PDB file of C-alpha atoms in Angstrom:
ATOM      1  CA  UNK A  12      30.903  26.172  14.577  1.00 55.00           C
ATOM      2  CA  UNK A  13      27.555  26.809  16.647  1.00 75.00           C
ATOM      3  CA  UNK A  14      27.873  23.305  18.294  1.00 91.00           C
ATOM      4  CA  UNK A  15      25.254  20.897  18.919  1.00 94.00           C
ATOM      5  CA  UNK A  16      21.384  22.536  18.711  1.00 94.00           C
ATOM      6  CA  UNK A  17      18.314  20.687  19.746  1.00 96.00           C
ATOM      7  CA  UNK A  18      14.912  21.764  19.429  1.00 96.00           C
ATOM      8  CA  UNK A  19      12.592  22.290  21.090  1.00 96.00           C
ATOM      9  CA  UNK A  20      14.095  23.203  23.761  1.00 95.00           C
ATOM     10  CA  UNK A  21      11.247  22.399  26.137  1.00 96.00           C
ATOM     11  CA  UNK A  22       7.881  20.212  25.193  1.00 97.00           C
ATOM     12  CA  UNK A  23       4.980  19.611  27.580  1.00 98.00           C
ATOM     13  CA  UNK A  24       2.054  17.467  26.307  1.00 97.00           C
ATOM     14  CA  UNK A  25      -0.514  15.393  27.693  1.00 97.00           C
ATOM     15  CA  UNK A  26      -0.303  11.432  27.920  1.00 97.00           C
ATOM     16  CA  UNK A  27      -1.092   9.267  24.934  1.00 97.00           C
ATOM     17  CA  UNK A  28       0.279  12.254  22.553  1.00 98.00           C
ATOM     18  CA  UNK A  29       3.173  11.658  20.071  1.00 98.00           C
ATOM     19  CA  UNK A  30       6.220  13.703  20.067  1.00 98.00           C
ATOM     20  CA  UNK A  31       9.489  14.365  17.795  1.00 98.00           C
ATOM     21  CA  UNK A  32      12.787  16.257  18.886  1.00 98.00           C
ATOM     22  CA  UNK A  33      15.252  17.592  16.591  1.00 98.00           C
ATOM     23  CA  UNK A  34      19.111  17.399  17.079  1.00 97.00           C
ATOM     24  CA  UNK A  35      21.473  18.957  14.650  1.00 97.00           C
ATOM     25  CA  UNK A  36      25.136  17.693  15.548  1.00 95.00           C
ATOM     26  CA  UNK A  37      28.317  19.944  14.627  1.00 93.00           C
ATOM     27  CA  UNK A  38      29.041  19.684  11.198  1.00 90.00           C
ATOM     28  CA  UNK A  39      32.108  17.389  10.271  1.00 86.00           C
ATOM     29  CA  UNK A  40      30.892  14.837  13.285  1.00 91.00           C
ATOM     30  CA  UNK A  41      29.386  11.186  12.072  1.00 91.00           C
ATOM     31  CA  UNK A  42      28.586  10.158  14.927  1.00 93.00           C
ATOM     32  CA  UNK A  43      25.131  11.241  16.495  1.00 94.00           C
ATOM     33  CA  UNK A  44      23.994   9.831  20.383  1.00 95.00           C
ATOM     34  CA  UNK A  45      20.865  10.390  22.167  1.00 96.00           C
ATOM     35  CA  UNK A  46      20.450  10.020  25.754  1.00 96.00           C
ATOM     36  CA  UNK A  47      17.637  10.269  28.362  1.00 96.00           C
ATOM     37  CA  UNK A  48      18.689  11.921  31.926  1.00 94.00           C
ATOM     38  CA  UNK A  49      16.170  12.624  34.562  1.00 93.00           C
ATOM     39  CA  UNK A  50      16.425  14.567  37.811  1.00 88.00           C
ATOM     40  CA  UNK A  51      19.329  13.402  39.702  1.00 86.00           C
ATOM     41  CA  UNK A  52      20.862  10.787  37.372  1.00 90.00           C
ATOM     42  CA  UNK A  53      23.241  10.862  35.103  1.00 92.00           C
ATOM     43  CA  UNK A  54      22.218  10.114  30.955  1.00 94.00           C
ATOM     44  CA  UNK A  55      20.990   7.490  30.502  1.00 94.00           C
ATOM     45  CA  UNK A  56      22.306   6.270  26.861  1.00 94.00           C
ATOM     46  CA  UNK A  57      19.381   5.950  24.565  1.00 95.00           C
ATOM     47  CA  UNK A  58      20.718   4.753  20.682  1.00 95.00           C
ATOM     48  CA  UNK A  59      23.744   6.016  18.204  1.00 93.00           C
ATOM     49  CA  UNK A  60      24.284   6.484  15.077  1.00 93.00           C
ATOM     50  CA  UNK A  61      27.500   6.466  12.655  1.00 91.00           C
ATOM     51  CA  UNK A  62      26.644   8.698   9.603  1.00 91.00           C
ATOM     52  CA  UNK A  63      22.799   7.342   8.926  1.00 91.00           C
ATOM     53  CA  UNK A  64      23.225   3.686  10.378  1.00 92.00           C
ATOM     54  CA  UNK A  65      21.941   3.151  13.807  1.00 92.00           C
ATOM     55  CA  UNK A  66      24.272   1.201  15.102  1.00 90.00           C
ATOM     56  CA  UNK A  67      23.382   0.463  18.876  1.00 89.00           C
ATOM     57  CA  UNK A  68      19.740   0.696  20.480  1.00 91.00           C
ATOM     58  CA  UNK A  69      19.506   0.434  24.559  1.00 91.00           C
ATOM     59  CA  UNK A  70      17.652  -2.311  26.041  1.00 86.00           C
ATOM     60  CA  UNK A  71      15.703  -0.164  27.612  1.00 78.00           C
ATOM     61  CA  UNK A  72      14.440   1.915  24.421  1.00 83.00           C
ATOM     62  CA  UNK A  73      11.044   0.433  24.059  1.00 87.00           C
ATOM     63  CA  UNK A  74       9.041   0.051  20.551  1.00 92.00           C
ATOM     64  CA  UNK A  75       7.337   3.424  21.392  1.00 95.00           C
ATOM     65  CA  UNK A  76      11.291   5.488  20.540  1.00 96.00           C
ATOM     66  CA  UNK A  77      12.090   5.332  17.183  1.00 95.00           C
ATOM     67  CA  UNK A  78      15.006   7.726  15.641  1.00 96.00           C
ATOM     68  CA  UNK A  79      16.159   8.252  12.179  1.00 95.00           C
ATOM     69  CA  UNK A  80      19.075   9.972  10.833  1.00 95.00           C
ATOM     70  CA  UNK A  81      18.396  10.342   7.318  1.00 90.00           C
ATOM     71  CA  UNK A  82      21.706  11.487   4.908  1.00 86.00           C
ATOM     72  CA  UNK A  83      23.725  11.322   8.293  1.00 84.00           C
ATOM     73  CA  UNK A  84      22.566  14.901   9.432  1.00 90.00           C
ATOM     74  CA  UNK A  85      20.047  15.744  11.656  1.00 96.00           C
ATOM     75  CA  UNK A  86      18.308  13.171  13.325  1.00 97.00           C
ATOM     76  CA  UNK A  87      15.239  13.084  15.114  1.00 97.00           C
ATOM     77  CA  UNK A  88      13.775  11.100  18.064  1.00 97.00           C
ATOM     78  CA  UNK A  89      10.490  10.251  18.155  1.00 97.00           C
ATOM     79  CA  UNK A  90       8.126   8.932  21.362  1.00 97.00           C
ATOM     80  CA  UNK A  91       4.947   7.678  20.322  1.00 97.00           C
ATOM     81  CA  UNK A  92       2.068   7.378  22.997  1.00 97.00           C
ATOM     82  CA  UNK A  93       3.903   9.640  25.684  1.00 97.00           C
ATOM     83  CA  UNK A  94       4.035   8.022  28.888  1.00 96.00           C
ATOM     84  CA  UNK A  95       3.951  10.224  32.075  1.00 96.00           C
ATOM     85  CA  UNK A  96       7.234   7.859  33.092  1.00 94.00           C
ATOM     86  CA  UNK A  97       8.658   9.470  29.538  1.00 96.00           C
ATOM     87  CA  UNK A  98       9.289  12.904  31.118  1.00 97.00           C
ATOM     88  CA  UNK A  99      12.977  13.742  31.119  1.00 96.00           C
ATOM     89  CA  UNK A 100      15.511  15.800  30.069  1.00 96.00           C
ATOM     90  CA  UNK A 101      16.764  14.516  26.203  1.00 97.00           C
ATOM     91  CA  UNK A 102      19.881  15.018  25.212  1.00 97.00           C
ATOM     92  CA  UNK A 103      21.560  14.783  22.080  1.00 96.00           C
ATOM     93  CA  UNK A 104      26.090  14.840  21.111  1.00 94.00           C
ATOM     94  CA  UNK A 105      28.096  14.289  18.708  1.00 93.00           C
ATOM     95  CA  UNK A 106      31.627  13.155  18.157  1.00 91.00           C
ATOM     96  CA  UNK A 107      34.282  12.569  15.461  1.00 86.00           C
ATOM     97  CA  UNK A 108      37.289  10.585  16.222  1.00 67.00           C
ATOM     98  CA  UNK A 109      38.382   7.346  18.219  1.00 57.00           C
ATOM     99  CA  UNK A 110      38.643   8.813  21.898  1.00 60.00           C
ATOM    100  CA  UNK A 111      34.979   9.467  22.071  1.00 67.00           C
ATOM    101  CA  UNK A 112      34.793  12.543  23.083  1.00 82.00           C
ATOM    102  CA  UNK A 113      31.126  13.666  22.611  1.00 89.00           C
ATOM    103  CA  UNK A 114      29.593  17.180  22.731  1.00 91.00           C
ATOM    104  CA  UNK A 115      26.033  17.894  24.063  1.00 93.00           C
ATOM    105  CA  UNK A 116      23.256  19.865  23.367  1.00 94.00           C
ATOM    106  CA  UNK A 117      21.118  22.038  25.569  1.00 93.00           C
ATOM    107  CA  UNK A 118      18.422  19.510  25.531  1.00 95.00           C
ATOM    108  CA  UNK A 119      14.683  18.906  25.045  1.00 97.00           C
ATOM    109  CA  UNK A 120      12.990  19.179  28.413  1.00 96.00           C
ATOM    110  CA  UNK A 121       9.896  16.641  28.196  1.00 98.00           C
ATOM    111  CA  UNK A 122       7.075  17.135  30.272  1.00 97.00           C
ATOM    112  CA  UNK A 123       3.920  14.534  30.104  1.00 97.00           C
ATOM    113  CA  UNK A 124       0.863  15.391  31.724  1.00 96.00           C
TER     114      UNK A 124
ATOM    115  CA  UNK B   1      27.876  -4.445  31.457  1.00 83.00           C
ATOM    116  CA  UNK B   2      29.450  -1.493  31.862  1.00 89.00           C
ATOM    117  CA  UNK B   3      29.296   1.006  35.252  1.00 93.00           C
ATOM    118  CA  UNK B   4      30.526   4.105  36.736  1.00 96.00           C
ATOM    119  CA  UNK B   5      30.245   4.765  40.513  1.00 96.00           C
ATOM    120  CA  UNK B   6      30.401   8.245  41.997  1.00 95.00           C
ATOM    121  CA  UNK B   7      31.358   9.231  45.105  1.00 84.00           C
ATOM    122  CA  UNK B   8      27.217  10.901  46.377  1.00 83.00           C
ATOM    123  CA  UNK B   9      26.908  13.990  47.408  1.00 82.00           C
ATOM    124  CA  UNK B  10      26.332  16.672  47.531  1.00 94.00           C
ATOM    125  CA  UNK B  11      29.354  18.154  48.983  1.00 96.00           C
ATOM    126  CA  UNK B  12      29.827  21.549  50.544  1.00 97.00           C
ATOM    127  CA  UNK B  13      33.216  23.081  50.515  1.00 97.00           C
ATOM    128  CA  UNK B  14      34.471  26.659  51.329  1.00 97.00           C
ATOM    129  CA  UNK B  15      36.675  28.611  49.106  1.00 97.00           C
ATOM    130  CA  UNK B  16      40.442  27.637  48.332  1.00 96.00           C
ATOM    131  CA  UNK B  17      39.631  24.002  49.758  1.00 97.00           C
ATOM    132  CA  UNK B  18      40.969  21.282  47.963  1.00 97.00           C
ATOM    133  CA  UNK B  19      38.553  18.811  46.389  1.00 97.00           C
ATOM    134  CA  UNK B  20      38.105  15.020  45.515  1.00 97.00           C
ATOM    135  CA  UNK B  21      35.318  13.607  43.559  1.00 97.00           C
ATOM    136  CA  UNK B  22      35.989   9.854  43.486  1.00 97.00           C
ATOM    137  CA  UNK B  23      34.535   7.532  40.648  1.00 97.00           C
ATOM    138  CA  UNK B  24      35.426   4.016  39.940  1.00 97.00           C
ATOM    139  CA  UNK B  25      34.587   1.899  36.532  1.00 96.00           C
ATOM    140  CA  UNK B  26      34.031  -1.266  35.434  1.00 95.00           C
ATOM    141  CA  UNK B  27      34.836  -2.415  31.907  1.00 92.00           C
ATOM    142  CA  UNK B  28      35.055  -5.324  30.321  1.00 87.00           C
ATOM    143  CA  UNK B  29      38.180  -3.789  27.848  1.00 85.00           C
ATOM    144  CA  UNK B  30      40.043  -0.699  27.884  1.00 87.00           C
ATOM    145  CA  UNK B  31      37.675   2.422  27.740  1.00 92.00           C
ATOM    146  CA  UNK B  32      38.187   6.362  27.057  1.00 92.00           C
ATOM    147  CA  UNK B  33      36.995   7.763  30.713  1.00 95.00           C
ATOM    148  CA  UNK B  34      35.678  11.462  31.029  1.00 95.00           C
ATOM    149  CA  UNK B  35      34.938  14.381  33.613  1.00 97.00           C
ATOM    150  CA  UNK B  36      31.549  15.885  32.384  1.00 96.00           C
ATOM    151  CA  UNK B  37      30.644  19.405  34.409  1.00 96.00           C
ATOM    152  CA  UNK B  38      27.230  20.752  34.038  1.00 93.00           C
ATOM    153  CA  UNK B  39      27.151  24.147  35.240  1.00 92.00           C
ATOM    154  CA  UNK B  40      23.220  25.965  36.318  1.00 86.00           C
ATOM    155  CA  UNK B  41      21.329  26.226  33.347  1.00 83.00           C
ATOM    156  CA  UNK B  42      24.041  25.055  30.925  1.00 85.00           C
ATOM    157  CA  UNK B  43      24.556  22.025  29.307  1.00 86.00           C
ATOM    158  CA  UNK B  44      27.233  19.241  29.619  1.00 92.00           C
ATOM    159  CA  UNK B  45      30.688  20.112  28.896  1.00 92.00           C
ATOM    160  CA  UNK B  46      33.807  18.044  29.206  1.00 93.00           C
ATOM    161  CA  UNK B  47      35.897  18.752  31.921  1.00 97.00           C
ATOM    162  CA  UNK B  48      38.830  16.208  30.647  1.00 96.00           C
ATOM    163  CA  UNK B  49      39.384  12.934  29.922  1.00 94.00           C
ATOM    164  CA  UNK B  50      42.413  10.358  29.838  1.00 95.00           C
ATOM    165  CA  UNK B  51      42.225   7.703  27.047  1.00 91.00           C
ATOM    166  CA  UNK B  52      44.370   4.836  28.521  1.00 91.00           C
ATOM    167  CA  UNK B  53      46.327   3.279  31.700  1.00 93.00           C
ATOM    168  CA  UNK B  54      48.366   5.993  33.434  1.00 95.00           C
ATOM    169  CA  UNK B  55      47.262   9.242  31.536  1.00 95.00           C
ATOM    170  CA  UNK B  56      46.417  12.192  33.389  1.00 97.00           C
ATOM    171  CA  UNK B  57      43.968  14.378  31.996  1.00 96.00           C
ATOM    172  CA  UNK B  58      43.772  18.099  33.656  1.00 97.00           C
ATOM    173  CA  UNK B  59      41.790  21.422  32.563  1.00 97.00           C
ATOM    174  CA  UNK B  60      41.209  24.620  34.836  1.00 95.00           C
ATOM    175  CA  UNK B  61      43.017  23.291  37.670  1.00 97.00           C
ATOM    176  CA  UNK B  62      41.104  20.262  37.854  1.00 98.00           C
ATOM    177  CA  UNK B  63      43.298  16.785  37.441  1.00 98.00           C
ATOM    178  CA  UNK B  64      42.170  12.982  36.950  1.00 98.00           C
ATOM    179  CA  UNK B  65      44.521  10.278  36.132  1.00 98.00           C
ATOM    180  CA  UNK B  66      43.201   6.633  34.761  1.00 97.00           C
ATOM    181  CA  UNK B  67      44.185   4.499  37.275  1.00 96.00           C
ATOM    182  CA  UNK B  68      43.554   0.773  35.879  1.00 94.00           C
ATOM    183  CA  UNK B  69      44.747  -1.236  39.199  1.00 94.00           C
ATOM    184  CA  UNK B  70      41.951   0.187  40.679  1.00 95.00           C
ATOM    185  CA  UNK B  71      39.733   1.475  38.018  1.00 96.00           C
ATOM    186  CA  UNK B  72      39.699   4.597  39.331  1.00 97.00           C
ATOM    187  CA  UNK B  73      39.338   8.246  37.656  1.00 98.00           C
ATOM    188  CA  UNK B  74      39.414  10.630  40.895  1.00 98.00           C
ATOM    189  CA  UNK B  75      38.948  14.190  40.057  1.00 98.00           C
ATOM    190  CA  UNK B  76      40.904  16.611  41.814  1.00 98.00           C
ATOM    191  CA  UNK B  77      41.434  20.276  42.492  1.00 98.00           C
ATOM    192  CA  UNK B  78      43.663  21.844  44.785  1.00 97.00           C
ATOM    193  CA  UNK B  79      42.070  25.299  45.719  1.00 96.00           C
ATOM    194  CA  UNK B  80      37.924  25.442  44.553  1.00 97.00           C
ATOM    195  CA  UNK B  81      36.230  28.550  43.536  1.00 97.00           C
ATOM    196  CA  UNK B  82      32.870  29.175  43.688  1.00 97.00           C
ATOM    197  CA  UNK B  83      32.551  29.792  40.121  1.00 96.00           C
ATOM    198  CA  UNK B  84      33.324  25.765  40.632  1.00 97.00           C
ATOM    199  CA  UNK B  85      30.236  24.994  41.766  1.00 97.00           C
ATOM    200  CA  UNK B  86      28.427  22.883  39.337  1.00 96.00           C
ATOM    201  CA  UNK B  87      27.806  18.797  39.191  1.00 96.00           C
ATOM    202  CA  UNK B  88      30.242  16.831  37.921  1.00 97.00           C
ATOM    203  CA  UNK B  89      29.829  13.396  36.096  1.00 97.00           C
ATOM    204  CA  UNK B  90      32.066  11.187  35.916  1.00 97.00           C
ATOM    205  CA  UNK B  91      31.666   8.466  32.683  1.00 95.00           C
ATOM    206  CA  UNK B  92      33.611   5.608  30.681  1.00 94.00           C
ATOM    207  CA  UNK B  93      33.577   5.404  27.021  1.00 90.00           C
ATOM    208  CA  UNK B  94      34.305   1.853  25.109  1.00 82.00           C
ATOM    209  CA  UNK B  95      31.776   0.892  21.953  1.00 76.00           C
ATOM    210  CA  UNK B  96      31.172   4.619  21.050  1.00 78.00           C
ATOM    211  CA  UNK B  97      28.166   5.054  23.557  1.00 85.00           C
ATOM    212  CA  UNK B  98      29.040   6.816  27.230  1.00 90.00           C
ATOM    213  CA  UNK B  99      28.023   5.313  30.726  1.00 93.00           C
ATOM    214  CA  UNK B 100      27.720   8.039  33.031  1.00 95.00           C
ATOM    215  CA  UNK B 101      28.013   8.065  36.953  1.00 95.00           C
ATOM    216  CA  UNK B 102      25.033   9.521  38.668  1.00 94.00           C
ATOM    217  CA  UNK B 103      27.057  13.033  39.281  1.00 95.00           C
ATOM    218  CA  UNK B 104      28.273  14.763  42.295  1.00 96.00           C
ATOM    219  CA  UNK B 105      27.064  18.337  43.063  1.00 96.00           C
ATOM    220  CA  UNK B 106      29.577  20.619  44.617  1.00 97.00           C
ATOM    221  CA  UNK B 107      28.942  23.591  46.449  1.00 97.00           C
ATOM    222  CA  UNK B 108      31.641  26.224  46.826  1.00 97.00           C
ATOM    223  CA  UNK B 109      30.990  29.250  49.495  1.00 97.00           C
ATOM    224  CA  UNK B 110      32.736  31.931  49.722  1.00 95.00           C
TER     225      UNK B 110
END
């Protein structure tokens, strides 16, 4: 079990740009969450999935996010038009069971220029 | 909707000190609530957790116990190290998503 990976680990890119992450939950887990934390807060819950359905999107996701998890596996988060307000810290986890318990990822470190 | 509060910090303590973190929730059922520690350069790990009224979660010397007459979840250790210092987040767990607290960062000298 290597636990959750994410990659890249760190992204810088200049406004307007596109951008997709990578998270690859442990294996046996179905469910998948993505968060947003920035300097001094804590995350900031972004969407979930159970196996491939999205099940829960945040208010605050606007129609620029989009994520996928196709065949329930990896997923992938994708920010269209970077905004310099888009620069955070993403994090991915994933959990199995009814008590929640969710396991992160290092991150993806977003910078926007 | 749901909310964690966090006692702010950061907080300074010296070695062998005993520590409180408080955090208080508010559900609208009966969630899961967590201790999250994210030590320099590392990720978020779980610290413990308590899944209903009354439980007390502990790990490493650390203790919490789900309080639900006050909806509380104060973390507690009774002598810090300073391979302690990290922040700590507290969060509450209901629909499957987490709500996290803004975290506390301790400092332990020596």
């Amino acid at each position: 079990d290597t636990g959750v990976s994410q990659d890249p680990r760190h992204k810088i890119t200049k406004r307007g740009q596109n951008v997709t992450f990578r998270c690859d939950p442990i294996s046996e887990h179905n469910r998948l969450y993505w968060y947003r934390q920035t300097l001094g807060q804590g995350p900031e819950f972004l969407t979930y999935f159970q196996n491939e359905a999205q099940l829960e999107k945040s208010r605050l996701l606007s129609d620029r996010f989009s994520a996928e998890r196709p065949k329930g596996s990896f997923s992938t988060l994708e920010i269209q038009r970077t905004e310099q307000g888009d620069s955070a810290m993403y994090l991915c986890a994933s959990s199995q069971g009814t008590d929640n318990e969710q396991f992160f990822g290092p991150g993806t470190r977003l910078t926007v220029l | 909707g749901d909310s964690v509060t966090q006692m702010e910090g950061p907080v300074t303590l010296s070695e062998e000190a005993f520590l409180t973190i408080n955090c208080t929730y508010t559900a609208t059922g009966y969630p899961s609530l967590f201790w999250y520690v994210q030590y320099p350069g590392e990720g978020l790990q779980l610290l413990l957790k308590a899944t209903k009224a009354d439980d007390k979660g502990s790990n490493k010397g650390f203790e919490a116990t789900y309080r639900k007459e006050t909806t509380s979840f104060h973390l507690e250790k009774g002598s810090v190290q300073v391979s302690d210092s990290a922040v700590y987040f507290c969060a509450l767990s209901e629909t499957g998503k987490s709500t996290f607290g803004d975290g506390t960062t301790l400092t332990v000298k020596p």
